[in-house]
Every structure is written in C-alpha cells, then in structure tokens.
XYZ file of C-alpha atoms in Angstrom:
531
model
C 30.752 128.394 181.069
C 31.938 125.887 183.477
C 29.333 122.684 183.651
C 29.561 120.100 186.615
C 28.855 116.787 186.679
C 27.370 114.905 189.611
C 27.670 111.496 188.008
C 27.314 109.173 191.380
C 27.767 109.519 194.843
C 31.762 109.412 194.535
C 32.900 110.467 190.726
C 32.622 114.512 189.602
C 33.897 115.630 186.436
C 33.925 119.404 185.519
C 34.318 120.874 181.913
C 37.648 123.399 182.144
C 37.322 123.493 178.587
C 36.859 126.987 178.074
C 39.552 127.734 180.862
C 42.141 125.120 179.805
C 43.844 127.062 176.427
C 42.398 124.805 173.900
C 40.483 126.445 171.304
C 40.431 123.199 168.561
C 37.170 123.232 166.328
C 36.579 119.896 164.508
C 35.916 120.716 161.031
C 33.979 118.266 158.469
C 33.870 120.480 156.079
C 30.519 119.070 154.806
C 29.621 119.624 151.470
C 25.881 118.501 150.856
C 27.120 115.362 149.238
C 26.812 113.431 152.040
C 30.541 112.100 151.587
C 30.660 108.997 154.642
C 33.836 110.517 155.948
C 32.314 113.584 156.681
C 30.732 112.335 159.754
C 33.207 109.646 161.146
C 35.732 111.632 162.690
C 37.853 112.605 164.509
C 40.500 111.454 166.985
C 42.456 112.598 170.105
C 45.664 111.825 171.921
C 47.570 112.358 174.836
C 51.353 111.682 174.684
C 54.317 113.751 176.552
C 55.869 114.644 173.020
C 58.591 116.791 174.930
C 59.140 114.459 177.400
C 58.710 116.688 180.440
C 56.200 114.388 182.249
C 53.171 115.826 181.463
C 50.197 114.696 179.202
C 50.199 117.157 175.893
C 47.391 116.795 173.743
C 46.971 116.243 170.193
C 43.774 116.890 168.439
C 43.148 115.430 164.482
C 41.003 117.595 162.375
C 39.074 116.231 159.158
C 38.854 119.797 156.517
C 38.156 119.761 152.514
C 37.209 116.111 152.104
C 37.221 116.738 148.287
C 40.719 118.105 148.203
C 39.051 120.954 145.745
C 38.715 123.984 148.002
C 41.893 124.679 149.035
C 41.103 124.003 152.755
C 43.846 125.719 155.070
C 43.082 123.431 157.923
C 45.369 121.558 159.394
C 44.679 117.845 160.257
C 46.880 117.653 163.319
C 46.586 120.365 166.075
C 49.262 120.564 169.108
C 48.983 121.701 172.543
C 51.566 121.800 174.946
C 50.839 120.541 178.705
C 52.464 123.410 181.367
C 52.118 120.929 183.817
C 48.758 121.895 185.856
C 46.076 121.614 183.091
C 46.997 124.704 181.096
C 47.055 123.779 176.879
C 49.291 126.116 174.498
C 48.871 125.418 170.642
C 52.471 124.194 169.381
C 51.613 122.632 166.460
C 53.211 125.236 163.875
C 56.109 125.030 166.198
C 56.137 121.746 165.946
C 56.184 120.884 162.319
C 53.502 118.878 162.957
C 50.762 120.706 160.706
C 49.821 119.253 157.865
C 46.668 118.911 155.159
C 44.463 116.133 154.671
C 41.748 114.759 156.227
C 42.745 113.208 159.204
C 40.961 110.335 160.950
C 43.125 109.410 163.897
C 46.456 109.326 165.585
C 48.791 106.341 167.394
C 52.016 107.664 169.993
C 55.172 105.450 170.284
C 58.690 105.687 170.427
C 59.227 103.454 167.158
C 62.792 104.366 167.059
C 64.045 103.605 170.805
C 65.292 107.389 170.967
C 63.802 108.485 173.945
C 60.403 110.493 172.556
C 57.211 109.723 171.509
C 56.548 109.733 167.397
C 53.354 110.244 165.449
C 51.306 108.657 163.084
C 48.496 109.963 161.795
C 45.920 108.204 160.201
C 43.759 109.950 156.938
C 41.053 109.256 154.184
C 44.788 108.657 152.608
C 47.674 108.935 152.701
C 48.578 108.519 156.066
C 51.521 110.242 157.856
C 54.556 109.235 160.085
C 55.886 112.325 162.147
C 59.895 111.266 163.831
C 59.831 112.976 166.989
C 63.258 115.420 166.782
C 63.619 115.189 170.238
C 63.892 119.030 170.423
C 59.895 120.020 170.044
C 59.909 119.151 166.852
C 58.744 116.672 164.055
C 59.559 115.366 160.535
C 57.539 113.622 158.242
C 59.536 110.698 157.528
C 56.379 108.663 155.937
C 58.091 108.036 152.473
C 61.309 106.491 153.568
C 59.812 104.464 156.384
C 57.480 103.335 154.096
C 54.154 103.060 156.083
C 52.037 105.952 153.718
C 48.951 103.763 153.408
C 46.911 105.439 151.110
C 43.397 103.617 152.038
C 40.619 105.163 154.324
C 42.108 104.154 157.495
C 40.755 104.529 161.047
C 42.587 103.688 164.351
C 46.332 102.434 164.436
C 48.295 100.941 167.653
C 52.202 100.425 167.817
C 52.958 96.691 169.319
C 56.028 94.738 169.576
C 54.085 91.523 167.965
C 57.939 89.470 167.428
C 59.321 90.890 170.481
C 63.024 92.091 168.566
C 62.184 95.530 170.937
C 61.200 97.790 168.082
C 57.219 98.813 167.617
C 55.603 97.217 164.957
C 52.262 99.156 163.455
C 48.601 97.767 162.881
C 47.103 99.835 160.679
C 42.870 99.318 160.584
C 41.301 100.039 157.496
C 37.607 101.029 156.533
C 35.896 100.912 153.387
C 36.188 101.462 149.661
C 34.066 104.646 149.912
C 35.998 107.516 147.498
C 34.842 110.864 145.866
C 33.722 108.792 142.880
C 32.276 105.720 144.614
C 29.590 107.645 146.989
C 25.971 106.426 146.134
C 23.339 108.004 146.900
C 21.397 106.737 150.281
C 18.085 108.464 150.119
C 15.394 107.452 152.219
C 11.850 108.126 151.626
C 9.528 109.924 154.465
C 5.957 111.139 154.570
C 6.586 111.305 150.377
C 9.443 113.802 151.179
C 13.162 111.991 149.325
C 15.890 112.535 152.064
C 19.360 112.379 151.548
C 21.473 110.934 153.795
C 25.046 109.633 154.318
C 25.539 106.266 153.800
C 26.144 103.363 156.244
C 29.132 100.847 155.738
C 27.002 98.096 153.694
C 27.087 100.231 150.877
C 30.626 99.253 150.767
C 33.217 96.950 151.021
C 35.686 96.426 153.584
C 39.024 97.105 153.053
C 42.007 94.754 154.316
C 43.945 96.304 157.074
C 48.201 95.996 157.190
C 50.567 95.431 159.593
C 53.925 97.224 159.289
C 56.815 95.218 160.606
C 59.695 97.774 161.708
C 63.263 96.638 160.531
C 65.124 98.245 163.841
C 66.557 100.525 161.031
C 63.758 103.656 160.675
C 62.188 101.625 158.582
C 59.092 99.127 158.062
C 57.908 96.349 155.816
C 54.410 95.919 154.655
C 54.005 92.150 156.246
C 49.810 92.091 156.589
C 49.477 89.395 154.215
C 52.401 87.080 155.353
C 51.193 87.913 158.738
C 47.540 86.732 158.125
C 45.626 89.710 158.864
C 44.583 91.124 155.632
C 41.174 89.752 155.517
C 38.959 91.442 152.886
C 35.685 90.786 155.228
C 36.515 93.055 157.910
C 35.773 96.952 158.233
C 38.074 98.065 160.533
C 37.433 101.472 163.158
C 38.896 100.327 166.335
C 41.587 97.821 167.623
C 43.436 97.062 171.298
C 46.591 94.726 171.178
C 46.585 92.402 174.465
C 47.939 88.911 175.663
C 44.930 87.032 176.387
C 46.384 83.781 176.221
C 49.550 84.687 178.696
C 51.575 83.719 176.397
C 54.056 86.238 176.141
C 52.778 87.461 172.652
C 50.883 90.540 171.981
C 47.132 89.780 170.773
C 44.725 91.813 168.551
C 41.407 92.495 168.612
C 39.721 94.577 166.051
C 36.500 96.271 166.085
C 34.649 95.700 162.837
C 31.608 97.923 161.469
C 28.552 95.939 160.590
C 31.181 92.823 159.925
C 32.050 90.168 162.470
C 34.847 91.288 164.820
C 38.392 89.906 164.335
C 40.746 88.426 167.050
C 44.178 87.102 165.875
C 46.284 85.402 168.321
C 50.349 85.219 167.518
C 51.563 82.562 167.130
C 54.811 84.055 167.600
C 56.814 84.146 164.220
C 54.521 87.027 163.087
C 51.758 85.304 161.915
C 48.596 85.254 163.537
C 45.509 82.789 163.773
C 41.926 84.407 163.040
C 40.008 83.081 166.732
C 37.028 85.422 166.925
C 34.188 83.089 166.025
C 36.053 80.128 168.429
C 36.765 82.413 171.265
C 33.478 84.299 171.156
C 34.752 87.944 170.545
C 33.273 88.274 166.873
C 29.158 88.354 167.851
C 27.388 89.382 170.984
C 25.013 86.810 173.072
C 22.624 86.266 170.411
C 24.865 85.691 167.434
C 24.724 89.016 165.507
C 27.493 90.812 163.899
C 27.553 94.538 165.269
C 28.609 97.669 163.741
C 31.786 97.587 166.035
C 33.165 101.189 166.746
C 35.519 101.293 169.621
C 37.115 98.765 171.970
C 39.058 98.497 175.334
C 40.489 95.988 177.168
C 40.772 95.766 181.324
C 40.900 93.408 183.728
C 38.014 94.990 185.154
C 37.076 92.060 187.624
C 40.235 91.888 189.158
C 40.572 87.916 188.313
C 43.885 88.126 186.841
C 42.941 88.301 182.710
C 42.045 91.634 180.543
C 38.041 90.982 179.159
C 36.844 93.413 176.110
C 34.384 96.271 175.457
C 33.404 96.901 172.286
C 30.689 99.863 171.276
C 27.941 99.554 168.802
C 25.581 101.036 166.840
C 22.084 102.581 167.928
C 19.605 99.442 168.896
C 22.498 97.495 169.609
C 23.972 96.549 172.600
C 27.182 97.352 173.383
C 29.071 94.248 174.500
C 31.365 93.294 177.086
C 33.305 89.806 176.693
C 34.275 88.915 180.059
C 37.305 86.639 179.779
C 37.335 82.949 181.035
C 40.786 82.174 181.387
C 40.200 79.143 179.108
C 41.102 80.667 175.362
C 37.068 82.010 175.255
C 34.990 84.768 176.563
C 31.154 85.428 177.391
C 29.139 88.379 176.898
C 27.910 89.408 179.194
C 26.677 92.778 178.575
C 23.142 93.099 179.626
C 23.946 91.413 182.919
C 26.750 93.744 183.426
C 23.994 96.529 183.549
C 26.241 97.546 180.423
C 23.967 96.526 178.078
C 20.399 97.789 178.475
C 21.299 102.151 178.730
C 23.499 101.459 175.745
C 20.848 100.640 173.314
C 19.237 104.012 172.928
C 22.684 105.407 172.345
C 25.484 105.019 169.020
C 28.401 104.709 170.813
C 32.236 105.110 169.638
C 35.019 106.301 172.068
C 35.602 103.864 174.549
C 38.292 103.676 178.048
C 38.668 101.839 181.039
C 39.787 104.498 183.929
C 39.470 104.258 187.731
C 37.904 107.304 188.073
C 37.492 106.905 191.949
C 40.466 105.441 191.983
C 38.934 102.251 194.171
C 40.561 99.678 192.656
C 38.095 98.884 190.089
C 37.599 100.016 186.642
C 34.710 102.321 185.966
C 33.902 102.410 181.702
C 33.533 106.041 179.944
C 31.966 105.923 176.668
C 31.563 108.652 173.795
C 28.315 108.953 172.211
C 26.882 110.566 168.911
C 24.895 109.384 165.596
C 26.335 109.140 162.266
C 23.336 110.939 160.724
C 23.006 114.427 161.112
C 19.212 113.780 159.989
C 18.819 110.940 162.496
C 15.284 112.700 164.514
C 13.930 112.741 160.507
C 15.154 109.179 159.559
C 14.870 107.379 162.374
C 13.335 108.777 165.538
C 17.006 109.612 166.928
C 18.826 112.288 168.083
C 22.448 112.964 166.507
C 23.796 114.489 169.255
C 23.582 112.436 172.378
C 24.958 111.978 175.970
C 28.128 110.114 176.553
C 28.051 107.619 179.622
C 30.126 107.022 182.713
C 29.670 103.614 183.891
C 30.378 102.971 187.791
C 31.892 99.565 188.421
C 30.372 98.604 191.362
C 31.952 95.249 192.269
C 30.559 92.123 191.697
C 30.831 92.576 188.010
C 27.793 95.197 187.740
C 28.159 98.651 186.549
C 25.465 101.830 187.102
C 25.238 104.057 184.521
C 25.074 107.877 184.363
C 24.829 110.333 181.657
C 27.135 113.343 181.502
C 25.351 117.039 181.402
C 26.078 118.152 178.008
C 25.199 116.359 174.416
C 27.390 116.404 171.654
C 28.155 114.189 168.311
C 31.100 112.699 170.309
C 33.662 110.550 168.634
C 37.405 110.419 169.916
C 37.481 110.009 174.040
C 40.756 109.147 175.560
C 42.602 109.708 179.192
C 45.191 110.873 181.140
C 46.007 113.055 184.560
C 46.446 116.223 182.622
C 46.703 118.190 186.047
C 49.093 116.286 187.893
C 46.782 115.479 190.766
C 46.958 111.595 190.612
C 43.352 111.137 189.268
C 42.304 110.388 185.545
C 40.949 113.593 183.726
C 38.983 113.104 180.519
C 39.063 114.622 176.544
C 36.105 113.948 174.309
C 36.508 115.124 170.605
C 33.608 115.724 168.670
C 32.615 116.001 164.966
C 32.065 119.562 163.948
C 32.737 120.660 167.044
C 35.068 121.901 169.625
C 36.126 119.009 172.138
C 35.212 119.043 175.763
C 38.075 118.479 178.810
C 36.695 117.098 181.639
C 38.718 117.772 185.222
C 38.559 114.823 187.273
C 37.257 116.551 191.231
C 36.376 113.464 192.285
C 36.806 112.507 196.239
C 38.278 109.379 195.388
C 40.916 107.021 197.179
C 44.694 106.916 197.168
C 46.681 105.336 193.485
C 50.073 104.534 192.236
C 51.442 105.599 188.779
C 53.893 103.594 186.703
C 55.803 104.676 184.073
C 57.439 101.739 182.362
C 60.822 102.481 179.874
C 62.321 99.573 178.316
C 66.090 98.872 177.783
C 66.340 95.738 175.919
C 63.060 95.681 175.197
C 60.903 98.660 173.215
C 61.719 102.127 174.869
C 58.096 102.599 175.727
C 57.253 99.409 177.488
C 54.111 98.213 175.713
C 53.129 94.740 175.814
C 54.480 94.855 179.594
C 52.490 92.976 182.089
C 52.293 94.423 185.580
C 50.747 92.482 188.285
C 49.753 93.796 191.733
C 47.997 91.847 194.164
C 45.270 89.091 191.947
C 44.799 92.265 189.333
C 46.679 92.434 185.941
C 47.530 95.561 183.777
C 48.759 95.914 180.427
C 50.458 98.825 179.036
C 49.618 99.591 175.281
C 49.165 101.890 172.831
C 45.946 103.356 171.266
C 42.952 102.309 172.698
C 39.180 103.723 171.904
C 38.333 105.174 168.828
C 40.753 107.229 166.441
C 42.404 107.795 169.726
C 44.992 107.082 172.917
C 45.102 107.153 176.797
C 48.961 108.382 177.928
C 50.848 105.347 178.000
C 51.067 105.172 182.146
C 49.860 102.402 183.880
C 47.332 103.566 186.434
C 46.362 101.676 189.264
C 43.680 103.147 191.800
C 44.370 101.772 195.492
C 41.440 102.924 197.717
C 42.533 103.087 200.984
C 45.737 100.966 200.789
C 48.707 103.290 201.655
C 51.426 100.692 200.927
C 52.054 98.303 197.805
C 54.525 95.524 199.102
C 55.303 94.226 196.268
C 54.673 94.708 192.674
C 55.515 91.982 189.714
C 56.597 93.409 185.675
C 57.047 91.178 183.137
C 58.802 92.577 180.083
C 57.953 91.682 176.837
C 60.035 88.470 176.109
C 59.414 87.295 179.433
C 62.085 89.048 181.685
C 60.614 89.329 185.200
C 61.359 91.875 187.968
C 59.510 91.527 191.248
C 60.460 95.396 193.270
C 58.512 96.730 196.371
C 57.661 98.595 198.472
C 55.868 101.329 197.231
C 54.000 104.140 198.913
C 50.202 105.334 197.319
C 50.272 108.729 195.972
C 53.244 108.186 193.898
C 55.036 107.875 190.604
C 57.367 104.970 189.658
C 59.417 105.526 187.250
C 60.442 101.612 186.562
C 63.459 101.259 184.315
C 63.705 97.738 183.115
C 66.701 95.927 184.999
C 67.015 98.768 187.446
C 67.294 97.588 190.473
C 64.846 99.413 192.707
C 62.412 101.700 190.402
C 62.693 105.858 191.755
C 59.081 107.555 193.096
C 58.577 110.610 192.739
C-alpha cells in the first residue's frame, strides 16, 4: 500500500516502499531477557558504492544478540540504486554479508582510490569493508587495525590533521554485556514488569579515534588525542568547523551524560568545550539522554548551529550558533521544542525538502520500551516529525501518517529528480522510503572530489551567497546522508558565483552556475563540469 503525506502546504512525501525492491526486515532477535541492545538499533546509509552516481542503500541488521542460536542473519544488507528509485539486494554479491549484531555504518573513501569503503559498527567487534572497486568488498578490519570490540554506536570518517587521508571517530556506548544485564523491573498495580534497562544502569564507555597512516592502515590515537573520556555514552556524533578555523570539530551526542564538543587544536589533540560553549545541557541546565545530532546552517548567517534529539519528556534542543565560540538553545522558541516532548526521538537530518533555501529538520521517532503504554503512559511506536523552517528562525511541525519504532533516518535523491527523498529504518521492522513529490523550487548539486586533499571532500566548506555548507560524513543516528552537498535555490535560476574551501585552506572561487544542475567540482580544476 502506497501512503501519502500532506505534511504542509508545499512538502509531500509518499512511501514507495513496497514498490522500490527493498524487502530488509530489522531483526532484534529478542529473547525475553530484555538484553539493552535489543532495542537500540539499527542504522542506514546511502553511499554510491559502485560509483555510478546514484545513491545505493545499505541497511544494518541486529540478529542473535547472544551469539548462541546460530542466527543466519546478516548484519549488513546491500541494495543497488538503478538510477530512478529501483533497489536490487547485492549484498551476497558484494561480500559484504557478514554476522554479528550490527549497530551502524560510516561511508568514506579512506584509501583515496576512487570508491566509497565501509565500516560497520557492532555490539563488537566492529568491521572495516575496502571497497574493491569492482562491486565488491573485503574485510580488511584486522590489518587496518580499527576492530573495536566495545558496544559501539555511530562512527564518522574526518580528516582531523588535514595529511588528506580520513581519520575515524568511533562513539562508544556502555558496558552492558550478556553477563552484566540486571534486571530493571518495575512494579505496577502489584503486577513485577520486566523491562529493558536504561543507560544509568551502566557505565559509559570511552570512545577512540583511529588516526589513518596514508598506508591502509590506522593507529588507535583516542587517548593522545584527548577524547577518551570515561563520562560520556556515546550514540551520535557530527564533525564540523565551528570556529572557522580550518580544523574539523566534533560534537558528540551523549545518553543521559552531558554532551561532548572537542575543538582541534590542530596537532590531533582536541580541547573538551561543551560546558564553555553551551552544547553539553539544554536552557535549563540538564544533561539529556542525547540520541542523534545534525549540524546546518539553518539561518543562513554564515555558521552551522546543532540539533540534538532526546529522550521522551525532554526537549529536543537546538544550539543556534553565535559566531563568538558559544551557542544558545533555543529550542522551544524555535517551535522545535514544545511537539518534541511527547515524542523519544533518535534519527536526525537537515534537508531542504522544498528546496527554498532553508533547511527544514526530519526527525525519527520510537521508544526504547516495548512496554512503554504499561510503564509509563507511552506509546513505543510513535510518529516521526517533519519540521518546516519557516524563516525567521521558527519551524512548524507535522507528523508523518504512519507510526513505527523508528531509529536510523538518513537522505539522499534516490530518484534522480533533484529533490531530497527520505529512508527511515526501524527496530524489528522493515524500513520505510519516502519519495520526495514535493512542488518545491529550483537547487544545485555539488559533488566535491579532492586531489590533494581526501578523495571525498569532507571537511570542505562551500559558501554561496551569506549561507555556509559543510560536507561530512555520517550524520543522525547509526546512519549517513550521501555525501553531496545540496543546496535548494527557490526561484533563483543562476548562481554567479560559488566559493570552496578545501580542507587545509586552498580556496577556489568558480561561477556561473545554472539551477537544476550537478557540479561535479574537482579540486584545482579550473571550471567544475554540470551535468
């Protein structure tokens, strides 16, 4: 069944799911145990893994989480793009099927070879998939040395030292395990009721940065570098230059712990700045269970503000940046705040999805307790949200048609039709792709590959007009956009000029550029192609 929509007066989304080839079914292979892993996956991706221009999509599956049953399921699944919307499962093709319970997944081309590699992120060990360039993968985890064996959550690849090769963050969770899983009854109307437990019964984990020796392989550097706290809980991070500096950022989302945001200082170590800056509590000082995060210059003033979502009863929280080294939130007079408190939130992206200029917010919904109407009043599957930025830094909210226990939410334009189309994975569950119909205006596409600097471009800053865009890696939850720089127009037909700056601070000013186009910006080319 095909389910439309009508979300304002402009955007429409309609579910192709059943239409679109992709037949993925999360599994959480639940076991009565109430093991916490059970219910916080799982991720999804879009990359062009063949490198044909189109957005493939990979989906990351949880299975056995006892490693006892002898689960056949696969914790990556692969589906090929054909170019117009229509998915074809790969994965066995591919190479890229594996078992454990996955968690997540993080694109980039660490080797500078031309293609996009994998990793995947598990209730350990975690797995690095080199992209063959020919359709298919290897797991090259041991000699590259990045096979984390913690509960990790979301990943991104960065150039932090800006040598052109990807380094990894790496965010890790708790100390949950098989053996270490206390029971979290709750009592009501005299009846005991088990339940899964919530992070406090644990305790955080450090996460690690990998920094990648240029030679296929990576050194574990998270202490030297400064980030291996052992306060935070780690499910989502963004990397970003806040400061303009010229040095990728991070900000990581931490569950029920205060948020972390490390600024390099440029020899690959990084200062902790979230309590100074205002990024590690909302407005009134708390510490929320932080899920997933974006970043977007979504007021068009030149510097990227963060999004973070929260748990139920807690406001999600929007840190609008003041261009001074600290940021505000700002959430509840965003018209962010207010519909988000009746709602657990975790996926989280920035898209134009009118393609006006500004950036609307989509956010992925569901509860962590399957028992959440008996415990607390809740419902554990819930609607995910489409916020409309209006201008004027407000947003109007509107709830899609269907409910699900949503998780992973990421981006791209699957069907080739210059818009943003949506994926939403959820747990225990098959995933819903939603078609972007909307009557919006006209946008430009750029598609950034780097020469001297890392093949994929991220950490470039592109600058059109007073608005600034990033490109980057994984964004969200567990999950990541296609890494090409959208930027929605409205009615302008003609960009005059455009301005790139390259990680390590080579500029390029080119222009012009006609809406309803592809760039395809090599770095020191002289004049990018469209297509």
């Amino acid at each position: 069944m095909i389910a439309t929509a009508i979300l304002t007066a402009v955007i429409q989304l309609v579910d192709v799911t059943s239409q679109s080839g992709v037949d993925f079914h999360h599994e959480t292979g639940a076991t009565g145990e109430k093991y916490m892993t059970e219910t916080m996956g799982s991720g999804v991706v879009f990359f062009d893994y063949d490198a044909d221009g189109d957005a493939d999509l990979l989906f990351i599956n949880g299975g056995d989480p006892t490693g006892r049953r002898g689960s056949s399921t696969s914790a990556a699944t692969l589906y090929r793009n054909d170019g117009h919307g229509s998915f074809t499962d790969v994965s066995l093709a591919a190479g890229l099927e594996h078992i454990g319970y996955g968690m997540g997944a993080t694109a980039g081309d660490y080797d500078n070879d031309g293609d996009a590699d994998l990793y995947v992120t598990h209730y350990g060990p975690n797995f690095l998939f080199r992209n063959n360039g020919d359709g298919t993968f290897s797991d090259v985890t041991t000699e590259a040395g990045v096979g984390n064996t913690q509960w990790s959550a979301s990943a991104t690849w960065a150039d932090f030292d800006n040598d052109g090769h990807l380094d990894l963050y790496v965010t890790n969770y708790v100390d949950f395990s098989l053996t270490n899983n206390p029971n979290c009854s709750q009592t009501r109307d005299g009846n005991v009721i088990r339940a899964y437990c919530l992070p406090d019964a644990f305790r955080g984990i450090p996460d690690e940065l990998y920094r990648n020796r240029g030679d296929g392989t990576f050194e574990s550097a998270g202490s030297r570098a400064g980030i291996a706290l052992p306060s935070g809980k780690g499910l989502g991070v963004v990397s970003l230059d806040y400061d303009h500096d010229g040095l990728l950022d991070l900000y990581v989302a931490n569950d029920t712990m205060p948020n972390f945001f490390f600024r390099n200082r440029g020899d690959l170590t990084f200062e902790e700045l979230g309590l100074i800056a205002g990024v590690s509590y909302d407005a009134d000082g708390n510490a929320l269970a932080g899920m997933g995060v974006d970043r977007s210059d979504y007021d068009r003033d030149g510097d990227l503000d963060l999004f973070v979502t929260n748990f139920e009863g807690e406001a999600n929280t929007l840190y609008r940046n003041e261009a001074n080294g600290f940021f505000t939130d700002i959430a509840m007079r965003s018209g962010i705040g207010r519909p988000s408190l009746r709602r657990l939130g975790f996926g989280a992206v920035f898209a134009d999805l009118d393609n006006d200029g500004l950036d609307d917010l989509i956010v992925a919904n569901g509860h962590v307790l399957d028992n959440a109407d008996v415990l607390q009043g809740s419902d554990y599957a819930q609607p995910n949200q489409v916020y409309h930025n209006d201008g004027g830094g407000v947003f109007s909210v509107s709830d899609l048609d269907a409910v699900g226990v949503s998780r992973g939410l990421a981006v791209a334009d699957w069907d080739g039709d210059l818009d943003l189309d949506l994926v939403i994975s959820s747990s225990g569950a098959a995933p819903e792709l939603l078609r972007n119909d909307t009557e919006g205006g006209a946008s430009l596409r750029i598609r950034l590959v780097g020469r001297q600097t890392n093949r994929d471009g991220i950490g470039t800053v592109i600058k059109v007009g007073s608005r600034r865009f990033e490109s980057a890696a994984a964004t969200s939850y567990l999950s990541q956009s296609e890494n090409i720089v959208h930027i929605g127009l409205g009615d302008e037909g003609l960009i005059e000029e455009i301005h790139v700056t390259w990680p390590g601070g080579h500029e390029e000013r080119r222009g012009p550029f006609d809406a309803g186009t592809t760039v395809l910006w090599v770095e020191s080319v002289q004049q990018p192609d469209q297509f």
